[in-house]
XYZ file of C-alpha atoms in Angstrom:
64
model
C -12.640 -18.023 32.023
C -10.930 -21.366 31.783
C -7.129 -21.297 31.933
C -6.624 -22.787 28.466
C -9.064 -20.305 26.926
C -7.324 -17.431 28.678
C -4.016 -18.700 27.304
C -5.466 -18.849 23.774
C -6.725 -15.269 24.092
C -3.327 -14.083 25.303
C -1.574 -15.844 22.403
C -3.992 -14.229 19.950
C -3.405 -10.844 21.574
C 0.365 -11.193 21.334
C 0.133 -12.368 17.716
C -1.961 -9.354 16.738
C 0.395 -6.961 18.488
C 3.397 -8.499 16.704
C 1.561 -8.325 13.369
C 0.749 -4.645 13.844
C 4.255 -3.731 15.011
C 5.930 -5.592 12.127
C 3.691 -3.924 9.557
C 4.296 -0.501 11.098
C 8.055 -1.035 11.257
C 8.219 -1.997 7.577
C 6.163 1.018 6.565
C 8.069 3.441 8.792
C 11.315 2.272 7.195
C 9.920 2.440 3.668
C 7.794 5.614 3.791
C 8.920 7.339 6.973
C 6.962 7.915 10.155
C 5.082 11.023 9.037
C 4.091 9.625 5.635
C 2.763 6.378 7.121
C -0.902 6.443 8.092
C -2.896 4.237 10.422
C -4.805 3.110 7.344
C -1.515 2.017 5.713
C -0.618 0.000 8.787
C -4.056 -1.635 8.893
C -3.845 -2.613 5.225
C -0.345 -4.017 5.628
C -1.254 -5.967 8.768
C -4.605 -7.182 7.415
C -6.420 -5.906 10.500
C -9.164 -3.313 10.901
C -8.734 0.182 12.303
C -10.773 -0.851 15.331
C -8.447 -3.757 16.048
C -5.374 -1.552 15.805
C -6.882 1.050 18.129
C -7.831 -1.686 20.584
C -4.126 -2.418 21.073
C -2.576 1.027 20.471
C -3.998 4.439 21.356
C -2.485 6.126 18.281
C 0.470 6.078 15.898
C 2.754 7.645 18.508
C 1.997 4.835 20.963
C 2.675 2.302 18.245
C 5.974 3.937 17.357
C 7.056 3.946 20.991
């Protein structure tokens, strides 16, 4: 992979992680950890379940 393409992929990866974490944080504060579902986080972040699970194994890993 070319260096500039690899850099673009890494930026996209970091952006998605930040998006997921921000959405989860807002929902955890609003609804609480136990009341927040993966589906809620996906809706709030605008990403699919598959994308979320690509970056985080489960809700516990996301919370950590």
